[in-house]
Amino acid sequence: MWPLRTVRVRTLIGLAIYAVGVPALCLFFWNGFLTQPAVRGAFIAGSMAALATALGTLPVLLAHKPSERVQDTLFGFGAGVMLVACAFSLVIPGLQAARESNVLGGGGWGAGALMGAAIMLGGAAMLALDRLLPHEHFIKGREGAEATKLRRTWLFVIAIMLHNVPEGLAIGVGYGANEGLMAHALAIGITIQDVPEGFIVAAALLAAGYTRGFSVALGAASGLVEPVAAVMGATIMGYSGLLPWGLGLAAGAMLFVVSHEIIPESHRKGHEVFATGGLMAGFVLMMVLDTALA
């Protein structure tokens, strides 16, 4: 066991490292924002999505818990938005970029093979995270390694992060690919669906027994992973030759979340019709946005 004085010295050294390292890291990122417009745009768009999540949690302070039918409809709406974002804003531009990269001699077969591999890798990465990270779903319950050893609050937090990481990556990849208005449409669509998503998260936490204030605070904080993931996506896209791979990985991750998480969650309580209606409404809204801003 370490002597008390040694522990204090170690604590002071750790605090000194944080005091120097955190500002240095912030300065590094700030310089990156100044020199890389794509990274700056991705960070701003990701921050707007996080703000939308926070705004969506506020009604929980005043309103009663939404009905299960409303929750499933909102889940479906989010799934519809993500499906269009995946197809229109990620897969189609990725196929075009793969054709231009002349992979496997160019042409449709080569582009399709590259994007197919990237999509499968993105889904496999999310599956690995889903299996390795302990987390708790609002309906299915606990999953992942050693889930029983973590407090229930953190299991919810990890589950929420698994939902939000692909959204942030998609935003970052869109801006990193310099897609212009298409990237804006993708960011707007994700931001719109983050409002009901924030409401669902806070309401589910409230139903799980947490206080209103804590549910709102944790629901709002869940969106903070999106600007971080957006910056990561835009930074990765800065390397030449990674455009189709980045778009495909983000699409695969998003498809996994829609199929493995959102749709099953919205169909478990007998409200399939409302969930499907919400999905179609979200699909149409995102399609209109993507087409109008393209």
mmCIF file of C-alpha atoms in Angstrom:
data_model
loop_
_atom_site.group_PDB
_atom_site.id
_atom_site.type_symbol
_atom_site.label_atom_id
_atom_site.label_comp_id
_atom_site.label_asym_id
_atom_site.label_seq_id
_atom_site.Cartn_x
_atom_site.Cartn_y
_atom_site.Cartn_z
ATOM 1 C CA MET A 1 0.000 0.000 0.000
ATOM 2 C CA TRP A 2 1.369 3.428 -0.983
ATOM 3 C CA PRO A 3 2.202 5.921 1.826
ATOM 4 C CA LEU A 4 -0.101 8.909 2.065
ATOM 5 C CA ARG A 5 2.654 11.356 1.114
ATOM 6 C CA THR A 6 3.517 9.323 -1.996
ATOM 7 C CA VAL A 7 -0.133 9.312 -3.020
ATOM 8 C CA ARG A 8 -0.310 13.088 -2.630
ATOM 9 C CA VAL A 9 2.836 13.549 -4.736
ATOM 10 C CA ARG A 10 1.427 11.321 -7.436
ATOM 11 C CA THR A 11 -1.845 13.253 -7.347
ATOM 12 C CA LEU A 12 -0.024 16.566 -7.703
ATOM 13 C CA ILE A 13 2.039 15.223 -10.610
ATOM 14 C CA GLY A 14 -1.131 13.976 -12.286
ATOM 15 C CA LEU A 15 -2.852 17.326 -11.836
ATOM 16 C CA ALA A 16 0.205 19.100 -13.265
ATOM 17 C CA ILE A 17 0.143 16.849 -16.323
ATOM 18 C CA TYR A 18 -3.545 17.592 -16.831
ATOM 19 C CA ALA A 19 -2.941 21.316 -16.330
ATOM 20 C CA VAL A 20 -0.340 21.319 -19.098
ATOM 21 C CA GLY A 21 -1.643 18.588 -21.350
ATOM 22 C CA VAL A 22 -5.310 19.567 -21.639
ATOM 23 C CA PRO A 23 -4.595 23.179 -22.790
ATOM 24 C CA ALA A 24 -1.938 21.858 -25.187
ATOM 25 C CA LEU A 25 -4.411 19.356 -26.623
ATOM 26 C CA CYS A 26 -7.073 22.052 -26.945
ATOM 27 C CA LEU A 27 -4.568 24.305 -28.711
ATOM 28 C CA PHE A 28 -3.696 21.481 -31.090
ATOM 29 C CA PHE A 29 -7.339 20.966 -32.004
ATOM 30 C CA TRP A 30 -7.922 24.707 -32.302
ATOM 31 C CA ASN A 31 -5.038 25.040 -34.753
ATOM 32 C CA GLY A 32 -6.553 22.160 -36.698
ATOM 33 C CA PHE A 33 -9.907 23.966 -36.837
ATOM 34 C CA LEU A 34 -8.203 27.102 -38.137
ATOM 35 C CA THR A 35 -6.275 25.290 -40.879
ATOM 36 C CA GLN A 36 -8.836 22.652 -41.903
ATOM 37 C CA PRO A 37 -12.249 24.049 -42.857
ATOM 38 C CA ALA A 38 -13.718 20.539 -43.200
ATOM 39 C CA VAL A 39 -12.819 19.666 -39.602
ATOM 40 C CA ARG A 40 -14.185 22.983 -38.385
ATOM 41 C CA GLY A 41 -17.420 22.494 -40.297
ATOM 42 C CA ALA A 42 -17.783 18.947 -38.969
ATOM 43 C CA PHE A 43 -17.250 20.135 -35.399
ATOM 44 C CA ILE A 44 -19.863 22.870 -35.763
ATOM 45 C CA ALA A 45 -22.382 20.496 -37.353
ATOM 46 C CA GLY A 46 -21.714 17.847 -34.710
ATOM 47 C CA SER A 47 -22.147 20.451 -31.991
ATOM 48 C CA MET A 48 -25.496 21.495 -33.469
ATOM 49 C CA ALA A 49 -26.599 17.845 -33.388
ATOM 50 C CA ALA A 50 -25.519 17.619 -29.747
ATOM 51 C CA LEU A 51 -27.437 20.819 -28.989
ATOM 52 C CA ALA A 52 -30.527 19.350 -30.670
ATOM 53 C CA THR A 53 -30.239 16.307 -28.413
ATOM 54 C CA ALA A 54 -30.045 18.585 -25.373
ATOM 55 C CA LEU A 55 -33.066 20.608 -26.514
ATOM 56 C CA GLY A 56 -35.054 17.419 -26.998
ATOM 57 C CA THR A 57 -34.569 16.469 -23.354
ATOM 58 C CA LEU A 58 -36.056 19.693 -21.952
ATOM 59 C CA PRO A 59 -39.768 18.743 -22.241
ATOM 60 C CA VAL A 60 -39.089 15.898 -19.795
ATOM 61 C CA LEU A 61 -38.718 18.541 -17.063
ATOM 62 C CA LEU A 62 -42.393 19.435 -17.444
ATOM 63 C CA ALA A 63 -44.134 16.662 -19.333
ATOM 64 C CA HIS A 64 -45.190 13.247 -18.166
ATOM 65 C CA LYS A 65 -43.548 10.139 -19.509
ATOM 66 C CA PRO A 66 -44.553 9.720 -23.190
ATOM 67 C CA SER A 67 -46.649 6.722 -24.089
ATOM 68 C CA GLU A 68 -44.969 3.643 -25.497
ATOM 69 C CA ARG A 69 -46.730 4.292 -28.795
ATOM 70 C CA VAL A 70 -45.174 7.756 -29.057
ATOM 71 C CA GLN A 71 -41.739 6.418 -28.142
ATOM 72 C CA ASP A 72 -41.906 3.707 -30.795
ATOM 73 C CA THR A 73 -43.079 6.227 -33.403
ATOM 74 C CA LEU A 74 -40.115 8.475 -32.606
ATOM 75 C CA PHE A 75 -37.752 5.516 -32.748
ATOM 76 C CA GLY A 76 -39.093 4.719 -36.211
ATOM 77 C CA PHE A 77 -38.723 8.336 -37.305
ATOM 78 C CA GLY A 78 -35.046 8.280 -36.358
ATOM 79 C CA ALA A 79 -34.540 5.011 -38.223
ATOM 80 C CA GLY A 80 -36.075 6.495 -41.388
ATOM 81 C CA VAL A 81 -33.794 9.520 -41.268
ATOM 82 C CA MET A 82 -30.736 7.349 -40.767
ATOM 83 C CA LEU A 83 -31.666 5.020 -43.639
ATOM 84 C CA VAL A 84 -31.860 7.890 -46.126
ATOM 85 C CA ALA A 85 -28.692 9.450 -44.735
ATOM 86 C CA CYS A 86 -26.963 6.114 -45.186
ATOM 87 C CA ALA A 87 -28.110 5.583 -48.778
ATOM 88 C CA PHE A 88 -28.229 9.096 -50.241
ATOM 89 C CA SER A 89 -25.445 10.843 -48.332
ATOM 90 C CA LEU A 90 -22.979 8.000 -47.796
ATOM 91 C CA VAL A 91 -23.402 5.011 -50.110
ATOM 92 C CA ILE A 92 -24.138 6.836 -53.381
ATOM 93 C CA PRO A 93 -21.269 9.369 -53.003
ATOM 94 C CA GLY A 94 -19.048 6.491 -51.876
ATOM 95 C CA LEU A 95 -19.797 4.512 -55.025
ATOM 96 C CA GLN A 96 -19.009 7.557 -57.141
ATOM 97 C CA ALA A 97 -15.722 8.095 -55.309
ATOM 98 C CA ALA A 98 -14.848 4.414 -55.699
ATOM 99 C CA ARG A 99 -15.450 4.626 -59.458
ATOM 100 C CA GLU A 100 -13.154 7.641 -59.679
ATOM 101 C CA SER A 101 -10.437 5.857 -57.695
ATOM 102 C CA ASN A 102 -10.284 3.141 -60.399
ATOM 103 C CA VAL A 103 -10.232 0.369 -57.813
ATOM 104 C CA LEU A 104 -9.993 -3.084 -59.398
ATOM 105 C CA GLY A 105 -9.781 -1.412 -62.771
ATOM 106 C CA GLY A 106 -12.702 0.906 -62.168
ATOM 107 C CA GLY A 107 -16.280 0.285 -63.200
ATOM 108 C CA GLY A 108 -19.319 -0.829 -61.310
ATOM 109 C CA TRP A 109 -17.977 -4.170 -60.100
ATOM 110 C CA GLY A 110 -14.876 -2.677 -58.525
ATOM 111 C CA ALA A 111 -16.766 0.221 -56.930
ATOM 112 C CA GLY A 112 -19.448 -2.110 -55.620
ATOM 113 C CA ALA A 113 -16.890 -4.514 -54.175
ATOM 114 C CA LEU A 114 -15.003 -1.738 -52.388
ATOM 115 C CA MET A 115 -18.126 -0.173 -50.908
ATOM 116 C CA GLY A 116 -19.507 -3.565 -49.961
ATOM 117 C CA ALA A 117 -16.321 -4.391 -48.080
ATOM 118 C CA ALA A 118 -16.333 -0.988 -46.346
ATOM 119 C CA ILE A 119 -19.987 -1.340 -45.306
ATOM 120 C CA MET A 120 -19.363 -4.812 -43.896
ATOM 121 C CA LEU A 121 -16.317 -3.549 -41.984
ATOM 122 C CA GLY A 122 -18.361 -0.699 -40.514
ATOM 123 C CA GLY A 123 -21.053 -3.115 -39.374
ATOM 124 C CA ALA A 124 -18.449 -5.525 -37.992
ATOM 125 C CA ALA A 125 -16.830 -2.722 -35.997
ATOM 126 C CA MET A 126 -20.165 -1.805 -34.403
ATOM 127 C CA LEU A 127 -20.871 -5.478 -33.699
ATOM 128 C CA ALA A 128 -17.519 -5.767 -31.928
ATOM 129 C CA LEU A 129 -18.299 -2.716 -29.811
ATOM 130 C CA ASP A 130 -21.751 -4.098 -29.067
ATOM 131 C CA ARG A 131 -20.264 -7.400 -27.877
ATOM 132 C CA LEU A 132 -17.303 -5.974 -25.971
ATOM 133 C CA LEU A 133 -18.814 -2.945 -24.246
ATOM 134 C CA PRO A 134 -21.327 -3.642 -21.484
ATOM 135 C CA HIS A 135 -24.498 -1.642 -22.025
ATOM 136 C CA GLU A 136 -28.195 -1.682 -21.198
ATOM 137 C CA HIS A 137 -31.041 -1.207 -23.641
ATOM 138 C CA PHE A 138 -34.262 0.443 -22.565
ATOM 139 C CA ILE A 139 -36.282 -2.661 -23.489
ATOM 140 C CA LYS A 140 -33.933 -5.610 -24.108
ATOM 141 C CA GLY A 141 -31.982 -5.087 -20.908
ATOM 142 C CA ARG A 142 -28.280 -5.690 -20.323
ATOM 143 C CA GLU A 143 -25.806 -6.890 -22.946
ATOM 144 C CA GLY A 144 -22.058 -7.039 -23.421
ATOM 145 C CA ALA A 145 -19.129 -8.255 -21.379
ATOM 146 C CA GLU A 146 -19.404 -8.162 -17.580
ATOM 147 C CA ALA A 147 -22.519 -6.012 -17.679
ATOM 148 C CA THR A 148 -23.449 -6.947 -14.135
ATOM 149 C CA LYS A 149 -20.328 -5.293 -12.719
ATOM 150 C CA LEU A 150 -21.226 -1.771 -13.847
ATOM 151 C CA ARG A 151 -23.786 0.563 -12.391
ATOM 152 C CA ARG A 152 -26.982 0.748 -14.408
ATOM 153 C CA THR A 153 -26.459 4.450 -15.173
ATOM 154 C CA TRP A 154 -23.223 3.794 -17.024
ATOM 155 C CA LEU A 155 -24.772 0.926 -18.924
ATOM 156 C CA PHE A 156 -27.353 3.376 -20.257
ATOM 157 C CA VAL A 157 -24.620 5.897 -21.110
ATOM 158 C CA ILE A 158 -22.650 3.333 -23.118
ATOM 159 C CA ALA A 159 -25.777 2.239 -24.984
ATOM 160 C CA ILE A 160 -26.572 5.843 -25.896
ATOM 161 C CA MET A 161 -23.006 6.391 -27.111
ATOM 162 C CA LEU A 162 -23.300 3.335 -29.354
ATOM 163 C CA HIS A 163 -26.300 5.002 -30.977
ATOM 164 C CA ASN A 164 -24.650 8.413 -31.417
ATOM 165 C CA VAL A 165 -21.158 7.495 -32.630
ATOM 166 C CA PRO A 166 -22.260 6.491 -36.179
ATOM 167 C CA GLU A 167 -24.250 9.729 -36.499
ATOM 168 C CA GLY A 168 -21.235 11.825 -35.585
ATOM 169 C CA LEU A 169 -18.967 9.824 -37.886
ATOM 170 C CA ALA A 170 -21.417 10.278 -40.759
ATOM 171 C CA ILE A 171 -21.442 14.048 -40.244
ATOM 172 C CA GLY A 172 -17.658 14.184 -40.142
ATOM 173 C CA VAL A 173 -17.223 11.982 -43.202
ATOM 174 C CA GLY A 174 -19.676 14.139 -45.137
ATOM 175 C CA TYR A 175 -17.741 17.324 -44.416
ATOM 176 C CA GLY A 176 -14.391 15.612 -44.854
ATOM 177 C CA ALA A 177 -15.477 14.477 -48.302
ATOM 178 C CA ASN A 178 -16.203 18.130 -49.233
ATOM 179 C CA GLU A 179 -19.735 17.231 -50.319
ATOM 180 C CA GLY A 180 -20.998 20.797 -49.859
ATOM 181 C CA LEU A 181 -24.764 21.029 -49.692
ATOM 182 C CA MET A 182 -25.104 17.265 -49.406
ATOM 183 C CA ALA A 183 -23.056 17.352 -46.201
ATOM 184 C CA HIS A 184 -25.301 20.148 -44.919
ATOM 185 C CA ALA A 185 -28.408 18.091 -45.738
ATOM 186 C CA LEU A 186 -26.988 15.100 -43.890
ATOM 187 C CA ALA A 187 -26.168 17.232 -40.850
ATOM 188 C CA ILE A 188 -29.606 18.871 -40.872
ATOM 189 C CA GLY A 189 -31.362 15.505 -41.096
ATOM 190 C CA ILE A 190 -29.390 14.032 -38.198
ATOM 191 C CA THR A 191 -29.930 17.202 -36.158
ATOM 192 C CA ILE A 192 -33.693 17.000 -36.719
ATOM 193 C CA GLN A 193 -33.904 13.385 -35.615
ATOM 194 C CA ASP A 194 -31.686 14.100 -32.580
ATOM 195 C CA VAL A 195 -34.468 16.225 -31.046
ATOM 196 C CA PRO A 196 -36.920 13.321 -30.553
ATOM 197 C CA GLU A 197 -33.974 11.054 -29.774
ATOM 198 C CA GLY A 198 -32.974 13.283 -26.861
ATOM 199 C CA PHE A 199 -36.550 13.243 -25.628
ATOM 200 C CA ILE A 200 -36.699 9.437 -25.819
ATOM 201 C CA VAL A 201 -33.427 9.028 -23.943
ATOM 202 C CA ALA A 202 -34.412 11.385 -21.116
ATOM 203 C CA ALA A 203 -37.908 9.889 -20.872
ATOM 204 C CA ALA A 204 -36.506 6.350 -20.742
ATOM 205 C CA LEU A 205 -34.070 7.302 -17.993
ATOM 206 C CA LEU A 206 -36.950 8.882 -16.083
ATOM 207 C CA ALA A 207 -38.970 5.704 -16.472
ATOM 208 C CA ALA A 208 -35.968 3.705 -15.222
ATOM 209 C CA GLY A 209 -36.229 5.493 -11.883
ATOM 210 C CA TYR A 210 -33.864 8.449 -12.204
ATOM 211 C CA THR A 211 -34.863 11.989 -11.236
ATOM 212 C CA ARG A 212 -36.049 14.447 -13.878
ATOM 213 C CA GLY A 213 -32.981 16.655 -13.493
ATOM 214 C CA PHE A 214 -30.553 13.758 -13.753
ATOM 215 C CA SER A 215 -32.424 12.256 -16.715
ATOM 216 C CA VAL A 216 -32.295 15.543 -18.602
ATOM 217 C CA ALA A 217 -28.637 16.147 -17.762
ATOM 218 C CA LEU A 218 -27.542 12.673 -18.802
ATOM 219 C CA GLY A 219 -29.692 12.771 -21.934
ATOM 220 C CA ALA A 220 -28.148 16.100 -22.931
ATOM 221 C CA ALA A 221 -24.638 14.826 -22.221
ATOM 222 C CA SER A 222 -25.233 11.789 -24.425
ATOM 223 C CA GLY A 223 -25.057 14.004 -27.505
ATOM 224 C CA LEU A 224 -21.554 15.261 -26.704
ATOM 225 C CA VAL A 225 -20.034 12.229 -28.388
ATOM 226 C CA GLU A 226 -21.311 13.454 -31.771
ATOM 227 C CA PRO A 227 -18.955 16.446 -32.281
ATOM 228 C CA VAL A 228 -16.032 14.270 -31.140
ATOM 229 C CA ALA A 229 -16.951 11.531 -33.617
ATOM 230 C CA ALA A 230 -17.558 14.171 -36.313
ATOM 231 C CA VAL A 231 -14.050 15.582 -35.865
ATOM 232 C CA MET A 232 -12.618 12.058 -36.026
ATOM 233 C CA GLY A 233 -14.511 11.336 -39.236
ATOM 234 C CA ALA A 234 -13.454 14.577 -40.916
ATOM 235 C CA THR A 235 -9.831 14.123 -39.846
ATOM 236 C CA ILE A 236 -9.645 10.595 -41.219
ATOM 237 C CA MET A 237 -11.083 11.797 -44.516
ATOM 238 C CA GLY A 238 -8.162 14.213 -44.828
ATOM 239 C CA TYR A 239 -5.952 11.325 -45.936
ATOM 240 C CA SER A 240 -6.000 10.679 -49.665
ATOM 241 C CA GLY A 241 -7.638 7.514 -50.936
ATOM 242 C CA LEU A 242 -9.821 7.013 -47.868
ATOM 243 C CA LEU A 243 -12.947 8.746 -49.161
ATOM 244 C CA PRO A 244 -14.899 5.658 -50.328
ATOM 245 C CA TRP A 245 -13.719 3.657 -47.323
ATOM 246 C CA GLY A 246 -14.744 6.370 -44.878
ATOM 247 C CA LEU A 247 -18.179 6.756 -46.449
ATOM 248 C CA GLY A 248 -18.695 2.986 -46.497
ATOM 249 C CA LEU A 249 -17.586 2.495 -42.885
ATOM 250 C CA ALA A 250 -19.952 5.222 -41.675
ATOM 251 C CA ALA A 251 -22.786 3.707 -43.733
ATOM 252 C CA GLY A 252 -22.147 0.238 -42.348
ATOM 253 C CA ALA A 253 -22.079 1.507 -38.771
ATOM 254 C CA MET A 254 -25.341 3.373 -39.310
ATOM 255 C CA LEU A 255 -27.042 0.382 -40.947
ATOM 256 C CA PHE A 256 -26.015 -1.786 -38.012
ATOM 257 C CA VAL A 257 -27.526 0.611 -35.482
ATOM 258 C CA VAL A 258 -30.791 0.865 -37.436
ATOM 259 C CA SER A 259 -31.213 -2.894 -37.882
ATOM 260 C CA HIS A 260 -29.725 -4.170 -34.625
ATOM 261 C CA GLU A 261 -30.886 -1.487 -32.207
ATOM 262 C CA ILE A 262 -33.565 0.960 -33.337
ATOM 263 C CA ILE A 263 -36.000 -1.207 -35.310
ATOM 264 C CA PRO A 264 -36.044 -4.065 -32.765
ATOM 265 C CA GLU A 265 -36.520 -1.560 -29.915
ATOM 266 C CA SER A 266 -39.509 -0.010 -31.701
ATOM 267 C CA HIS A 267 -41.207 -3.327 -32.514
ATOM 268 C CA ARG A 268 -41.129 -5.075 -29.152
ATOM 269 C CA LYS A 269 -44.302 -3.666 -27.606
ATOM 270 C CA GLY A 270 -46.880 -4.238 -30.320
ATOM 271 C CA HIS A 271 -46.720 -0.793 -31.989
ATOM 272 C CA GLU A 272 -45.216 -1.932 -35.278
ATOM 273 C CA VAL A 273 -47.672 0.101 -37.369
ATOM 274 C CA PHE A 274 -46.805 3.351 -35.603
ATOM 275 C CA ALA A 275 -43.086 2.580 -35.673
ATOM 276 C CA THR A 276 -43.289 1.856 -39.399
ATOM 277 C CA GLY A 277 -45.282 5.048 -39.975
ATOM 278 C CA GLY A 278 -42.637 7.020 -38.110
ATOM 279 C CA LEU A 279 -39.920 5.353 -40.182
ATOM 280 C CA MET A 280 -41.625 6.288 -43.442
ATOM 281 C CA ALA A 281 -42.185 9.869 -42.282
ATOM 282 C CA GLY A 282 -38.530 10.211 -41.333
ATOM 283 C CA PHE A 283 -37.477 8.615 -44.607
ATOM 284 C CA VAL A 284 -39.560 11.012 -46.694
ATOM 285 C CA LEU A 285 -38.476 14.098 -44.728
ATOM 286 C CA MET A 286 -34.790 13.247 -45.054
ATOM 287 C CA MET A 287 -35.203 12.381 -48.750
ATOM 288 C CA VAL A 288 -36.836 15.748 -49.431
ATOM 289 C CA LEU A 289 -34.080 17.578 -47.527
ATOM 290 C CA ASP A 290 -31.341 15.654 -49.304
ATOM 291 C CA THR A 291 -32.890 16.225 -52.731
ATOM 292 C CA ALA A 292 -33.702 19.907 -52.166
ATOM 293 C CA LEU A 293 -30.228 20.756 -50.857
ATOM 294 C CA ALA A 294 -28.238 18.590 -53.265
#
